[in-house]
């Protein structure tokens, strides 16, 4: 990553995801939006970008300009594609 982005990369120790981020509505899945907010709170003033890696199942909710939940145009096993 350092070579590709030409930025210093720091790998922090593993951190368990809070159990309060789990949603059981469609099985055990973590809320990606809450994970991103959690990561943002951990950033320092000098952090340009944070990348979180997990092998847990995660989900995010996309909304349109009216606040309606958007459905993916192509839903795969591990990836969901949304259009603008």
PDB file of N, CA, C and O in Angstrom:
ATOM      1  N   UNK A   1       0.828  -1.187   0.000  1.00  0.00           N
ATOM      2  CA  UNK A   1       0.000   0.000   0.000  1.00  0.00           C
ATOM      3  C   UNK A   1       0.874   1.253   0.000  1.00  0.00           C
ATOM      4  O   UNK A   1       0.523   2.227  -0.650  1.00  0.00           O
ATOM      5  N   UNK A   2       1.978   1.217   0.730  1.00  0.00           N
ATOM      6  CA  UNK A   2       2.854   2.380   0.751  1.00  0.00           C
ATOM      7  C   UNK A   2       3.397   2.679  -0.642  1.00  0.00           C
ATOM      8  O   UNK A   2       3.450   3.832  -1.057  1.00  0.00           O
ATOM      9  N   UNK A   3       3.795   1.640  -1.360  1.00  0.00           N
ATOM     10  CA  UNK A   3       4.341   1.843  -2.699  1.00  0.00           C
ATOM     11  C   UNK A   3       3.276   2.352  -3.667  1.00  0.00           C
ATOM     12  O   UNK A   3       3.554   3.204  -4.496  1.00  0.00           O
ATOM     13  N   UNK A   4       2.079   1.829  -3.569  1.00  0.00           N
ATOM     14  CA  UNK A   4       1.023   2.217  -4.498  1.00  0.00           C
ATOM     15  C   UNK A   4       0.541   3.638  -4.231  1.00  0.00           C
ATOM     16  O   UNK A   4       0.378   4.437  -5.146  1.00  0.00           O
ATOM     17  N   UNK A   5       0.272   3.972  -2.959  1.00  0.00           N
ATOM     18  CA  UNK A   5      -0.286   5.275  -2.611  1.00  0.00           C
ATOM     19  C   UNK A   5       0.764   6.320  -2.247  1.00  0.00           C
ATOM     20  O   UNK A   5       0.439   7.490  -2.075  1.00  0.00           O
ATOM     21  N   UNK A   6       2.001   5.882  -2.112  1.00  0.00           N
ATOM     22  CA  UNK A   6       3.096   6.796  -1.741  1.00  0.00           C
ATOM     23  C   UNK A   6       2.791   7.521  -0.438  1.00  0.00           C
ATOM     24  O   UNK A   6       2.987   8.725  -0.307  1.00  0.00           O
ATOM     25  N   UNK A   7       2.297   6.771   0.516  1.00  0.00           N
ATOM     26  CA  UNK A   7       1.974   7.279   1.856  1.00  0.00           C
ATOM     27  C   UNK A   7       2.499   6.296   2.882  1.00  0.00           C
ATOM     28  O   UNK A   7       2.564   5.093   2.625  1.00  0.00           O
ATOM     29  N   UNK A   8       2.837   6.805   4.044  1.00  0.00           N
ATOM     30  CA  UNK A   8       3.273   5.937   5.131  1.00  0.00           C
ATOM     31  C   UNK A   8       2.067   5.154   5.641  1.00  0.00           C
ATOM     32  O   UNK A   8       0.977   5.698   5.819  1.00  0.00           O
ATOM     33  N   UNK A   9       2.252   3.860   5.858  1.00  0.00           N
ATOM     34  CA  UNK A   9       1.180   2.995   6.338  1.00  0.00           C
ATOM     35  C   UNK A   9       1.546   2.482   7.724  1.00  0.00           C
ATOM     36  O   UNK A   9       2.660   2.031   7.947  1.00  0.00           O
ATOM     37  N   UNK A  10       0.598   2.578   8.635  1.00  0.00           N
ATOM     38  CA  UNK A  10       0.774   2.083   9.993  1.00  0.00           C
ATOM     39  C   UNK A  10      -0.270   1.006  10.227  1.00  0.00           C
ATOM     40  O   UNK A  10      -1.462   1.246  10.038  1.00  0.00           O
ATOM     41  N   UNK A  11       0.179  -0.172  10.620  1.00  0.00           N
ATOM     42  CA  UNK A  11      -0.742  -1.265  10.912  1.00  0.00           C
ATOM     43  C   UNK A  11      -0.912  -1.324  12.425  1.00  0.00           C
ATOM     44  O   UNK A  11       0.048  -1.530  13.167  1.00  0.00           O
ATOM     45  N   UNK A  12      -2.138  -1.124  12.867  1.00  0.00           N
ATOM     46  CA  UNK A  12      -2.444  -1.123  14.289  1.00  0.00           C
ATOM     47  C   UNK A  12      -2.809  -2.537  14.747  1.00  0.00           C
ATOM     48  O   UNK A  12      -3.153  -3.391  13.923  1.00  0.00           O
ATOM     49  N   UNK A  13      -2.769  -2.785  16.043  1.00  0.00           N
ATOM     50  CA  UNK A  13      -3.148  -4.118  16.547  1.00  0.00           C
ATOM     51  C   UNK A  13      -4.617  -4.423  16.245  1.00  0.00           C
ATOM     52  O   UNK A  13      -5.436  -3.519  16.089  1.00  0.00           O
ATOM     53  N   UNK A  14      -4.926  -5.722  16.186  1.00  0.00           N
ATOM     54  CA  UNK A  14      -6.312  -6.147  15.993  1.00  0.00           C
ATOM     55  C   UNK A  14      -7.195  -5.557  17.083  1.00  0.00           C
ATOM     56  O   UNK A  14      -6.759  -5.396  18.227  1.00  0.00           O
ATOM     57  N   UNK A  15      -8.416  -5.241  16.701  1.00  0.00           N
ATOM     58  CA  UNK A  15      -9.378  -4.700  17.644  1.00  0.00           C
ATOM     59  C   UNK A  15     -10.710  -5.385  17.377  1.00  0.00           C
ATOM     60  O   UNK A  15     -11.168  -5.422  16.231  1.00  0.00           O
ATOM     61  N   UNK A  16     -11.328  -5.919  18.406  1.00  0.00           N
ATOM     62  CA  UNK A  16     -12.611  -6.608  18.245  1.00  0.00           C
ATOM     63  C   UNK A  16     -13.713  -5.595  17.938  1.00  0.00           C
ATOM     64  O   UNK A  16     -13.734  -4.498  18.497  1.00  0.00           O
ATOM     65  N   UNK A  17     -14.603  -5.962  17.023  1.00  0.00           N
ATOM     66  CA  UNK A  17     -15.747  -5.098  16.725  1.00  0.00           C
ATOM     67  C   UNK A  17     -16.724  -5.145  17.894  1.00  0.00           C
ATOM     68  O   UNK A  17     -16.998  -6.222  18.436  1.00  0.00           O
ATOM     69  N   UNK A  18     -17.275  -3.997  18.285  1.00  0.00           N
ATOM     70  CA  UNK A  18     -18.247  -3.987  19.377  1.00  0.00           C
ATOM     71  C   UNK A  18     -19.488  -4.822  19.030  1.00  0.00           C
ATOM     72  O   UNK A  18     -20.012  -4.747  17.920  1.00  0.00           O
ATOM     73  N   UNK A  19     -19.952  -5.607  19.975  1.00  0.00           N
ATOM     74  CA  UNK A  19     -21.123  -6.452  19.729  1.00  0.00           C
ATOM     75  C   UNK A  19     -22.381  -5.612  19.490  1.00  0.00           C
ATOM     76  O   UNK A  19     -23.331  -6.087  18.874  1.00  0.00           O
ATOM     77  N   UNK A  20     -22.364  -4.350  19.925  1.00  0.00           N
ATOM     78  CA  UNK A  20     -23.538  -3.476  19.704  1.00  0.00           C
ATOM     79  C   UNK A  20     -23.704  -3.117  18.230  1.00  0.00           C
ATOM     80  O   UNK A  20     -24.744  -2.595  17.841  1.00  0.00           O
ATOM     81  N   UNK A  21     -22.712  -3.416  17.385  1.00  0.00           N
ATOM     82  CA  UNK A  21     -22.797  -3.132  15.949  1.00  0.00           C
ATOM     83  C   UNK A  21     -23.483  -4.261  15.187  1.00  0.00           C
ATOM     84  O   UNK A  21     -23.706  -4.162  13.999  1.00  0.00           O
ATOM     85  N   UNK A  22     -23.826  -5.355  15.862  1.00  0.00           N
ATOM     86  CA  UNK A  22     -24.425  -6.517  15.193  1.00  0.00           C
ATOM     87  C   UNK A  22     -25.923  -6.301  14.999  1.00  0.00           C
ATOM     88  O   UNK A  22     -26.616  -5.810  15.873  1.00  0.00           O
ATOM     89  N   UNK A  23     -26.398  -6.696  13.814  1.00  0.00           N
ATOM     90  CA  UNK A  23     -27.823  -6.681  13.497  1.00  0.00           C
ATOM     91  C   UNK A  23     -28.198  -8.121  13.132  1.00  0.00           C
ATOM     92  O   UNK A  23     -27.578  -8.720  12.263  1.00  0.00           O
ATOM     93  N   UNK A  24     -29.197  -8.667  13.800  1.00  0.00           N
ATOM     94  CA  UNK A  24     -29.610 -10.053  13.558  1.00  0.00           C
ATOM     95  C   UNK A  24     -30.829 -10.153  12.648  1.00  0.00           C
ATOM     96  O   UNK A  24     -31.350 -11.247  12.448  1.00  0.00           O
ATOM     97  N   UNK A  25     -31.285  -9.032  12.058  1.00  0.00           N
ATOM     98  CA  UNK A  25     -32.476  -9.049  11.220  1.00  0.00           C
ATOM     99  C   UNK A  25     -32.367 -10.062  10.084  1.00  0.00           C
ATOM    100  O   UNK A  25     -33.305 -10.795   9.795  1.00  0.00           O
ATOM    101  N   UNK A  26     -31.228 -10.091   9.412  1.00  0.00           N
ATOM    102  CA  UNK A  26     -31.017 -11.025   8.298  1.00  0.00           C
ATOM    103  C   UNK A  26     -29.811 -11.915   8.587  1.00  0.00           C
ATOM    104  O   UNK A  26     -28.995 -12.178   7.711  1.00  0.00           O
ATOM    105  N   UNK A  27     -29.658 -12.334   9.809  1.00  0.00           N
ATOM    106  CA  UNK A  27     -28.502 -13.124  10.211  1.00  0.00           C
ATOM    107  C   UNK A  27     -27.527 -12.217  10.945  1.00  0.00           C
ATOM    108  O   UNK A  27     -27.744 -11.022  11.081  1.00  0.00           O
ATOM    109  N   UNK A  28     -26.448 -12.790  11.428  1.00  0.00           N
ATOM    110  CA  UNK A  28     -25.454 -12.015  12.179  1.00  0.00           C
ATOM    111  C   UNK A  28     -24.610 -11.186  11.209  1.00  0.00           C
ATOM    112  O   UNK A  28     -23.764 -11.720  10.500  1.00  0.00           O
ATOM    113  N   UNK A  29     -24.895  -9.871  11.155  1.00  0.00           N
ATOM    114  CA  UNK A  29     -24.140  -8.973  10.276  1.00  0.00           C
ATOM    115  C   UNK A  29     -23.813  -7.702  11.049  1.00  0.00           C
ATOM    116  O   UNK A  29     -24.614  -7.218  11.833  1.00  0.00           O
ATOM    117  N   UNK A  30     -22.627  -7.153  10.791  1.00  0.00           N
ATOM    118  CA  UNK A  30     -22.214  -5.904  11.427  1.00  0.00           C
ATOM    119  C   UNK A  30     -22.601  -4.720  10.564  1.00  0.00           C
ATOM    120  O   UNK A  30     -22.520  -4.777   9.339  1.00  0.00           O
ATOM    121  N   UNK A  31     -22.988  -3.623  11.195  1.00  0.00           N
ATOM    122  CA  UNK A  31     -23.386  -2.404  10.503  1.00  0.00           C
ATOM    123  C   UNK A  31     -22.132  -1.641  10.063  1.00  0.00           C
ATOM    124  O   UNK A  31     -21.395  -1.104  10.898  1.00  0.00           O
ATOM    125  N   UNK A  32     -21.880  -1.594   8.757  1.00  0.00           N
ATOM    126  CA  UNK A  32     -20.673  -0.955   8.219  1.00  0.00           C
ATOM    127  C   UNK A  32     -20.626   0.537   8.523  1.00  0.00           C
ATOM    128  O   UNK A  32     -19.551   1.088   8.778  1.00  0.00           O
ATOM    129  N   UNK A  33     -21.771   1.204   8.502  1.00  0.00           N
ATOM    130  CA  UNK A  33     -21.784   2.643   8.790  1.00  0.00           C
ATOM    131  C   UNK A  33     -21.286   2.919  10.205  1.00  0.00           C
ATOM    132  O   UNK A  33     -20.527   3.850  10.438  1.00  0.00           O
ATOM    133  N   UNK A  34     -21.704   2.097  11.153  1.00  0.00           N
ATOM    134  CA  UNK A  34     -21.256   2.273  12.537  1.00  0.00           C
ATOM    135  C   UNK A  34     -19.765   1.963  12.669  1.00  0.00           C
ATOM    136  O   UNK A  34     -19.053   2.608  13.430  1.00  0.00           O
ATOM    137  N   UNK A  35     -19.274   0.982  11.913  1.00  0.00           N
ATOM    138  CA  UNK A  35     -17.845   0.658  11.938  1.00  0.00           C
ATOM    139  C   UNK A  35     -17.034   1.844  11.424  1.00  0.00           C
ATOM    140  O   UNK A  35     -16.016   2.220  12.010  1.00  0.00           O
ATOM    141  N   UNK A  36     -17.488   2.467  10.328  1.00  0.00           N
ATOM    142  CA  UNK A  36     -16.771   3.620   9.777  1.00  0.00           C
ATOM    143  C   UNK A  36     -16.747   4.795  10.757  1.00  0.00           C
ATOM    144  O   UNK A  36     -15.721   5.460  10.911  1.00  0.00           O
ATOM    145  N   UNK A  37     -17.864   5.038  11.426  1.00  0.00           N
ATOM    146  CA  UNK A  37     -17.904   6.106  12.441  1.00  0.00           C
ATOM    147  C   UNK A  37     -16.936   5.794  13.579  1.00  0.00           C
ATOM    148  O   UNK A  37     -16.227   6.671  14.071  1.00  0.00           O
ATOM    149  N   UNK A  38     -16.898   4.551  13.985  1.00  0.00           N
ATOM    150  CA  UNK A  38     -16.014   4.090  15.050  1.00  0.00           C
ATOM    151  C   UNK A  38     -14.550   4.276  14.655  1.00  0.00           C
ATOM    152  O   UNK A  38     -13.743   4.750  15.445  1.00  0.00           O
ATOM    153  N   UNK A  39     -14.211   3.920  13.411  1.00  0.00           N
ATOM    154  CA  UNK A  39     -12.844   4.127  12.918  1.00  0.00           C
ATOM    155  C   UNK A  39     -12.494   5.610  12.873  1.00  0.00           C
ATOM    156  O   UNK A  39     -11.393   6.006  13.233  1.00  0.00           O
ATOM    157  N   UNK A  40     -13.440   6.433  12.418  1.00  0.00           N
ATOM    158  CA  UNK A  40     -13.193   7.874  12.321  1.00  0.00           C
ATOM    159  C   UNK A  40     -12.894   8.473  13.691  1.00  0.00           C
ATOM    160  O   UNK A  40     -12.052   9.368  13.818  1.00  0.00           O
ATOM    161  N   UNK A  41     -13.552   7.981  14.729  1.00  0.00           N
ATOM    162  CA  UNK A  41     -13.297   8.476  16.080  1.00  0.00           C
ATOM    163  C   UNK A  41     -11.898   8.127  16.561  1.00  0.00           C
ATOM    164  O   UNK A  41     -11.355   8.802  17.433  1.00  0.00           O
ATOM    165  N   UNK A  42     -11.326   7.073  16.007  1.00  0.00           N
ATOM    166  CA  UNK A  42      -9.993   6.628  16.430  1.00  0.00           C
ATOM    167  C   UNK A  42      -8.867   7.334  15.674  1.00  0.00           C
ATOM    168  O   UNK A  42      -7.700   7.195  16.037  1.00  0.00           O
ATOM    169  N   UNK A  43      -9.193   8.080  14.614  1.00  0.00           N
ATOM    170  CA  UNK A  43      -8.165   8.748  13.815  1.00  0.00           C
ATOM    171  C   UNK A  43      -7.512   9.869  14.596  1.00  0.00           C
ATOM    172  O   UNK A  43      -8.141  10.537  15.407  1.00  0.00           O
ATOM    173  N   UNK A  44      -6.261  10.105  14.287  1.00  0.00           N
ATOM    174  CA  UNK A  44      -5.579  11.277  14.843  1.00  0.00           C
ATOM    175  C   UNK A  44      -5.703  12.417  13.838  1.00  0.00           C
ATOM    176  O   UNK A  44      -6.179  12.234  12.722  1.00  0.00           O
ATOM    177  N   UNK A  45      -5.273  13.597  14.236  1.00  0.00           N
ATOM    178  CA  UNK A  45      -5.347  14.759  13.346  1.00  0.00           C
ATOM    179  C   UNK A  45      -4.460  14.608  12.117  1.00  0.00           C
ATOM    180  O   UNK A  45      -4.655  15.285  11.119  1.00  0.00           O
ATOM    181  N   UNK A  46      -3.478  13.727  12.170  1.00  0.00           N
ATOM    182  CA  UNK A  46      -2.560  13.548  11.050  1.00  0.00           C
ATOM    183  C   UNK A  46      -2.947  12.379  10.142  1.00  0.00           C
ATOM    184  O   UNK A  46      -2.297  12.137   9.144  1.00  0.00           O
ATOM    185  N   UNK A  47      -4.019  11.682  10.480  1.00  0.00           N
ATOM    186  CA  UNK A  47      -4.460  10.541   9.673  1.00  0.00           C
ATOM    187  C   UNK A  47      -5.225  11.034   8.453  1.00  0.00           C
ATOM    188  O   UNK A  47      -6.168  11.798   8.568  1.00  0.00           O
ATOM    189  N   UNK A  48      -4.783  10.605   7.276  1.00  0.00           N
ATOM    190  CA  UNK A  48      -5.467  10.975   6.037  1.00  0.00           C
ATOM    191  C   UNK A  48      -6.560   9.994   5.676  1.00  0.00           C
ATOM    192  O   UNK A  48      -7.576  10.355   5.102  1.00  0.00           O
ATOM    193  N   UNK A  49      -6.348   8.727   5.998  1.00  0.00           N
ATOM    194  CA  UNK A  49      -7.287   7.688   5.598  1.00  0.00           C
ATOM    195  C   UNK A  49      -7.124   6.500   6.535  1.00  0.00           C
ATOM    196  O   UNK A  49      -6.026   6.218   6.988  1.00  0.00           O
ATOM    197  N   UNK A  50      -8.211   5.823   6.805  1.00  0.00           N
ATOM    198  CA  UNK A  50      -8.162   4.596   7.609  1.00  0.00           C
ATOM    199  C   UNK A  50      -8.845   3.493   6.825  1.00  0.00           C
ATOM    200  O   UNK A  50      -9.868   3.717   6.189  1.00  0.00           O
ATOM    201  N   UNK A  51      -8.260   2.313   6.875  1.00  0.00           N
ATOM    202  CA  UNK A  51      -8.831   1.149   6.210  1.00  0.00           C
ATOM    203  C   UNK A  51      -9.040   0.086   7.271  1.00  0.00           C
ATOM    204  O   UNK A  51      -8.115  -0.252   8.010  1.00  0.00           O
ATOM    205  N   UNK A  52     -10.254  -0.404   7.360  1.00  0.00           N
ATOM    206  CA  UNK A  52     -10.548  -1.480   8.300  1.00  0.00           C
ATOM    207  C   UNK A  52     -10.776  -2.771   7.538  1.00  0.00           C
ATOM    208  O   UNK A  52     -11.494  -2.780   6.543  1.00  0.00           O
ATOM    209  N   UNK A  53     -10.164  -3.839   7.983  1.00  0.00           N
ATOM    210  CA  UNK A  53     -10.324  -5.150   7.351  1.00  0.00           C
ATOM    211  C   UNK A  53     -10.984  -6.098   8.333  1.00  0.00           C
ATOM    212  O   UNK A  53     -10.631  -6.115   9.510  1.00  0.00           O
ATOM    213  N   UNK A  54     -11.941  -6.852   7.855  1.00  0.00           N
ATOM    214  CA  UNK A  54     -12.615  -7.830   8.698  1.00  0.00           C
ATOM    215  C   UNK A  54     -13.037  -9.034   7.869  1.00  0.00           C
ATOM    216  O   UNK A  54     -13.231  -8.918   6.655  1.00  0.00           O
ATOM    217  N   UNK A  55     -13.170 -10.151   8.540  1.00  0.00           N
ATOM    218  CA  UNK A  55     -13.716 -11.327   7.860  1.00  0.00           C
ATOM    219  C   UNK A  55     -15.157 -11.578   8.310  1.00  0.00           C
ATOM    220  O   UNK A  55     -15.758 -12.586   7.994  1.00  0.00           O
ATOM    221  N   UNK A  56     -15.724 -10.609   9.036  1.00  0.00           N
ATOM    222  CA  UNK A  56     -17.115 -10.689   9.472  1.00  0.00           C
ATOM    223  C   UNK A  56     -18.043 -10.208   8.349  1.00  0.00           C
ATOM    224  O   UNK A  56     -17.635  -9.427   7.497  1.00  0.00           O
ATOM    225  N   UNK A  57     -19.272 -10.675   8.379  1.00  0.00           N
ATOM    226  CA  UNK A  57     -20.280 -10.235   7.415  1.00  0.00           C
ATOM    227  C   UNK A  57     -20.731  -8.830   7.810  1.00  0.00           C
ATOM    228  O   UNK A  57     -21.056  -8.586   8.975  1.00  0.00           O
ATOM    229  N   UNK A  58     -20.715  -7.893   6.866  1.00  0.00           N
ATOM    230  CA  UNK A  58     -21.124  -6.516   7.142  1.00  0.00           C
ATOM    231  C   UNK A  58     -22.201  -6.086   6.151  1.00  0.00           C
ATOM    232  O   UNK A  58     -22.384  -6.707   5.107  1.00  0.00           O
ATOM    233  N   UNK A  59     -22.907  -4.997   6.498  1.00  0.00           N
ATOM    234  CA  UNK A  59     -23.904  -4.447   5.589  1.00  0.00           C
ATOM    235  C   UNK A  59     -23.908  -2.932   5.731  1.00  0.00           C
ATOM    236  O   UNK A  59     -23.451  -2.380   6.713  1.00  0.00           O
ATOM    237  N   UNK A  60     -24.418  -2.271   4.714  1.00  0.00           N
ATOM    238  CA  UNK A  60     -24.613  -0.829   4.764  1.00  0.00           C
ATOM    239  C   UNK A  60     -25.961  -0.517   4.146  1.00  0.00           C
ATOM    240  O   UNK A  60     -26.469  -1.278   3.332  1.00  0.00           O
ATOM    241  N   UNK A  61     -26.539   0.592   4.541  1.00  0.00           N
ATOM    242  CA  UNK A  61     -27.815   1.018   3.993  1.00  0.00           C
ATOM    243  C   UNK A  61     -27.592   2.283   3.180  1.00  0.00           C
ATOM    244  O   UNK A  61     -27.069   3.266   3.699  1.00  0.00           O
ATOM    245  N   UNK A  62     -27.909   2.235   1.916  1.00  0.00           N
ATOM    246  CA  UNK A  62     -27.801   3.395   1.031  1.00  0.00           C
ATOM    247  C   UNK A  62     -29.173   4.029   0.889  1.00  0.00           C
ATOM    248  O   UNK A  62     -30.167   3.331   0.721  1.00  0.00           O
ATOM    249  N   UNK A  63     -29.213   5.353   0.951  1.00  0.00           N
ATOM    250  CA  UNK A  63     -30.487   6.071   0.805  1.00  0.00           C
ATOM    251  C   UNK A  63     -30.383   7.055  -0.357  1.00  0.00           C
ATOM    252  O   UNK A  63     -29.318   7.598  -0.630  1.00  0.00           O
ATOM    253  N   UNK A  64     -31.516   7.295  -1.023  1.00  0.00           N
ATOM    254  CA  UNK A  64     -31.536   8.264  -2.117  1.00  0.00           C
ATOM    255  C   UNK A  64     -31.767   9.666  -1.545  1.00  0.00           C
ATOM    256  O   UNK A  64     -31.829   9.858  -0.329  1.00  0.00           O
ATOM    257  N   UNK A  65     -31.901  10.650  -2.415  1.00  0.00           N
ATOM    258  CA  UNK A  65     -32.057  12.050  -2.000  1.00  0.00           C
ATOM    259  C   UNK A  65     -33.319  12.269  -1.157  1.00  0.00           C
ATOM    260  O   UNK A  65     -33.369  13.195  -0.353  1.00  0.00           O
ATOM    261  N   UNK A  66     -34.326  11.412  -1.327  1.00  0.00           N
ATOM    262  CA  UNK A  66     -35.575  11.536  -0.555  1.00  0.00           C
ATOM    263  C   UNK A  66     -35.531  10.759   0.756  1.00  0.00           C
ATOM    264  O   UNK A  66     -36.490  10.744   1.506  1.00  0.00           O
ATOM    265  N   UNK A  67     -34.394  10.075   1.009  1.00  0.00           N
ATOM    266  CA  UNK A  67     -34.269   9.297   2.234  1.00  0.00           C
ATOM    267  C   UNK A  67     -34.783   7.881   2.129  1.00  0.00           C
ATOM    268  O   UNK A  67     -34.791   7.140   3.109  1.00  0.00           O
ATOM    269  N   UNK A  68     -35.195   7.467   0.919  1.00  0.00           N
ATOM    270  CA  UNK A  68     -35.689   6.111   0.712  1.00  0.00           C
ATOM    271  C   UNK A  68     -34.511   5.150   0.592  1.00  0.00           C
ATOM    272  O   UNK A  68     -33.485   5.486   0.010  1.00  0.00           O
ATOM    273  N   UNK A  69     -34.655   3.952   1.116  1.00  0.00           N
ATOM    274  CA  UNK A  69     -33.605   2.945   1.030  1.00  0.00           C
ATOM    275  C   UNK A  69     -33.453   2.500  -0.414  1.00  0.00           C
ATOM    276  O   UNK A  69     -34.429   2.139  -1.069  1.00  0.00           O
ATOM    277  N   UNK A  70     -32.206   2.556  -0.919  1.00  0.00           N
ATOM    278  CA  UNK A  70     -31.927   2.116  -2.293  1.00  0.00           C
ATOM    279  C   UNK A  70     -31.634   0.631  -2.305  1.00  0.00           C
ATOM    280  O   UNK A  70     -31.003   0.096  -1.407  1.00  0.00           O
ATOM    281  N   UNK A  71     -32.077  -0.026  -3.359  1.00  0.00           N
ATOM    282  CA  UNK A  71     -31.814  -1.445  -3.543  1.00  0.00           C
ATOM    283  C   UNK A  71     -30.636  -1.596  -4.498  1.00  0.00           C
ATOM    284  O   UNK A  71     -30.491  -0.821  -5.442  1.00  0.00           O
ATOM    285  N   UNK A  72     -29.767  -2.587  -4.280  1.00  0.00           N
ATOM    286  CA  UNK A  72     -28.639  -2.779  -5.192  1.00  0.00           C
ATOM    287  C   UNK A  72     -29.115  -3.201  -6.575  1.00  0.00           C
ATOM    288  O   UNK A  72     -30.113  -3.901  -6.704  1.00  0.00           O
ATOM    289  N   UNK A  73     -28.387  -2.744  -7.611  1.00  0.00           N
ATOM    290  CA  UNK A  73     -28.730  -3.149  -8.976  1.00  0.00           C
ATOM    291  C   UNK A  73     -28.149  -4.523  -9.284  1.00  0.00           C
ATOM    292  O   UNK A  73     -28.611  -5.212 -10.170  1.00  0.00           O
ATOM    293  N   UNK A  74     -27.114  -4.914  -8.562  1.00  0.00           N
ATOM    294  CA  UNK A  74     -26.500  -6.216  -8.756  1.00  0.00           C
ATOM    295  C   UNK A  74     -26.040  -6.702  -7.394  1.00  0.00           C
ATOM    296  O   UNK A  74     -25.160  -6.114  -6.800  1.00  0.00           O
ATOM    297  N   UNK A  75     -26.634  -7.759  -6.914  1.00  0.00           N
ATOM    298  CA  UNK A  75     -26.299  -8.260  -5.582  1.00  0.00           C
ATOM    299  C   UNK A  75     -25.561  -9.580  -5.724  1.00  0.00           C
ATOM    300  O   UNK A  75     -26.103 -10.546  -6.211  1.00  0.00           O
ATOM    301  N   UNK A  76     -24.296  -9.586  -5.301  1.00  0.00           N
ATOM    302  CA  UNK A  76     -23.496 -10.800  -5.348  1.00  0.00           C
ATOM    303  C   UNK A  76     -23.355 -11.396  -3.963  1.00  0.00           C
ATOM    304  O   UNK A  76     -23.937 -10.908  -2.999  1.00  0.00           O
ATOM    305  N   UNK A  77     -22.560 -12.430  -3.848  1.00  0.00           N
ATOM    306  CA  UNK A  77     -22.364 -13.083  -2.570  1.00  0.00           C
ATOM    307  C   UNK A  77     -21.635 -12.180  -1.584  1.00  0.00           C
ATOM    308  O   UNK A  77     -22.030 -12.043  -0.453  1.00  0.00           O
ATOM    309  N   UNK A  78     -20.566 -11.528  -2.051  1.00  0.00           N
ATOM    310  CA  UNK A  78     -19.758 -10.707  -1.153  1.00  0.00           C
ATOM    311  C   UNK A  78     -19.759  -9.220  -1.516  1.00  0.00           C
ATOM    312  O   UNK A  78     -19.164  -8.423  -0.830  1.00  0.00           O
ATOM    313  N   UNK A  79     -20.401  -8.852  -2.611  1.00  0.00           N
ATOM    314  CA  UNK A  79     -20.366  -7.467  -3.074  1.00  0.00           C
ATOM    315  C   UNK A  79     -21.741  -7.025  -3.497  1.00  0.00           C
ATOM    316  O   UNK A  79     -22.487  -7.797  -4.075  1.00  0.00           O
ATOM    317  N   UNK A  80     -22.073  -5.794  -3.198  1.00  0.00           N
ATOM    318  CA  UNK A  80     -23.308  -5.210  -3.686  1.00  0.00           C
ATOM    319  C   UNK A  80     -22.951  -3.965  -4.465  1.00  0.00           C
ATOM    320  O   UNK A  80     -22.159  -3.161  -4.016  1.00  0.00           O
ATOM    321  N   UNK A  81     -23.517  -3.829  -5.654  1.00  0.00           N
ATOM    322  CA  UNK A  81     -23.209  -2.690  -6.529  1.00  0.00           C
ATOM    323  C   UNK A  81     -24.372  -1.727  -6.529  1.00  0.00           C
ATOM    324  O   UNK A  81     -25.519  -2.121  -6.752  1.00  0.00           O
ATOM    325  N   UNK A  82     -24.087  -0.463  -6.271  1.00  0.00           N
ATOM    326  CA  UNK A  82     -25.097   0.591  -6.310  1.00  0.00           C
ATOM    327  C   UNK A  82     -24.737   1.567  -7.420  1.00  0.00           C
ATOM    328  O   UNK A  82     -23.574   1.753  -7.728  1.00  0.00           O
ATOM    329  N   UNK A  83     -25.737   2.189  -8.026  1.00  0.00           N
ATOM    330  CA  UNK A  83     -25.484   3.232  -9.012  1.00  0.00           C
ATOM    331  C   UNK A  83     -25.891   4.561  -8.442  1.00  0.00           C
ATOM    332  O   UNK A  83     -26.663   4.630  -7.488  1.00  0.00           O
ATOM    333  N   UNK A  84     -25.385   5.649  -9.027  1.00  0.00           N
ATOM    334  CA  UNK A  84     -25.716   6.990  -8.541  1.00  0.00           C
ATOM    335  C   UNK A  84     -27.135   7.369  -8.865  1.00  0.00           C
ATOM    336  O   UNK A  84     -27.776   6.939  -9.710  1.00  0.00           O
TER     337      UNK A  84
END
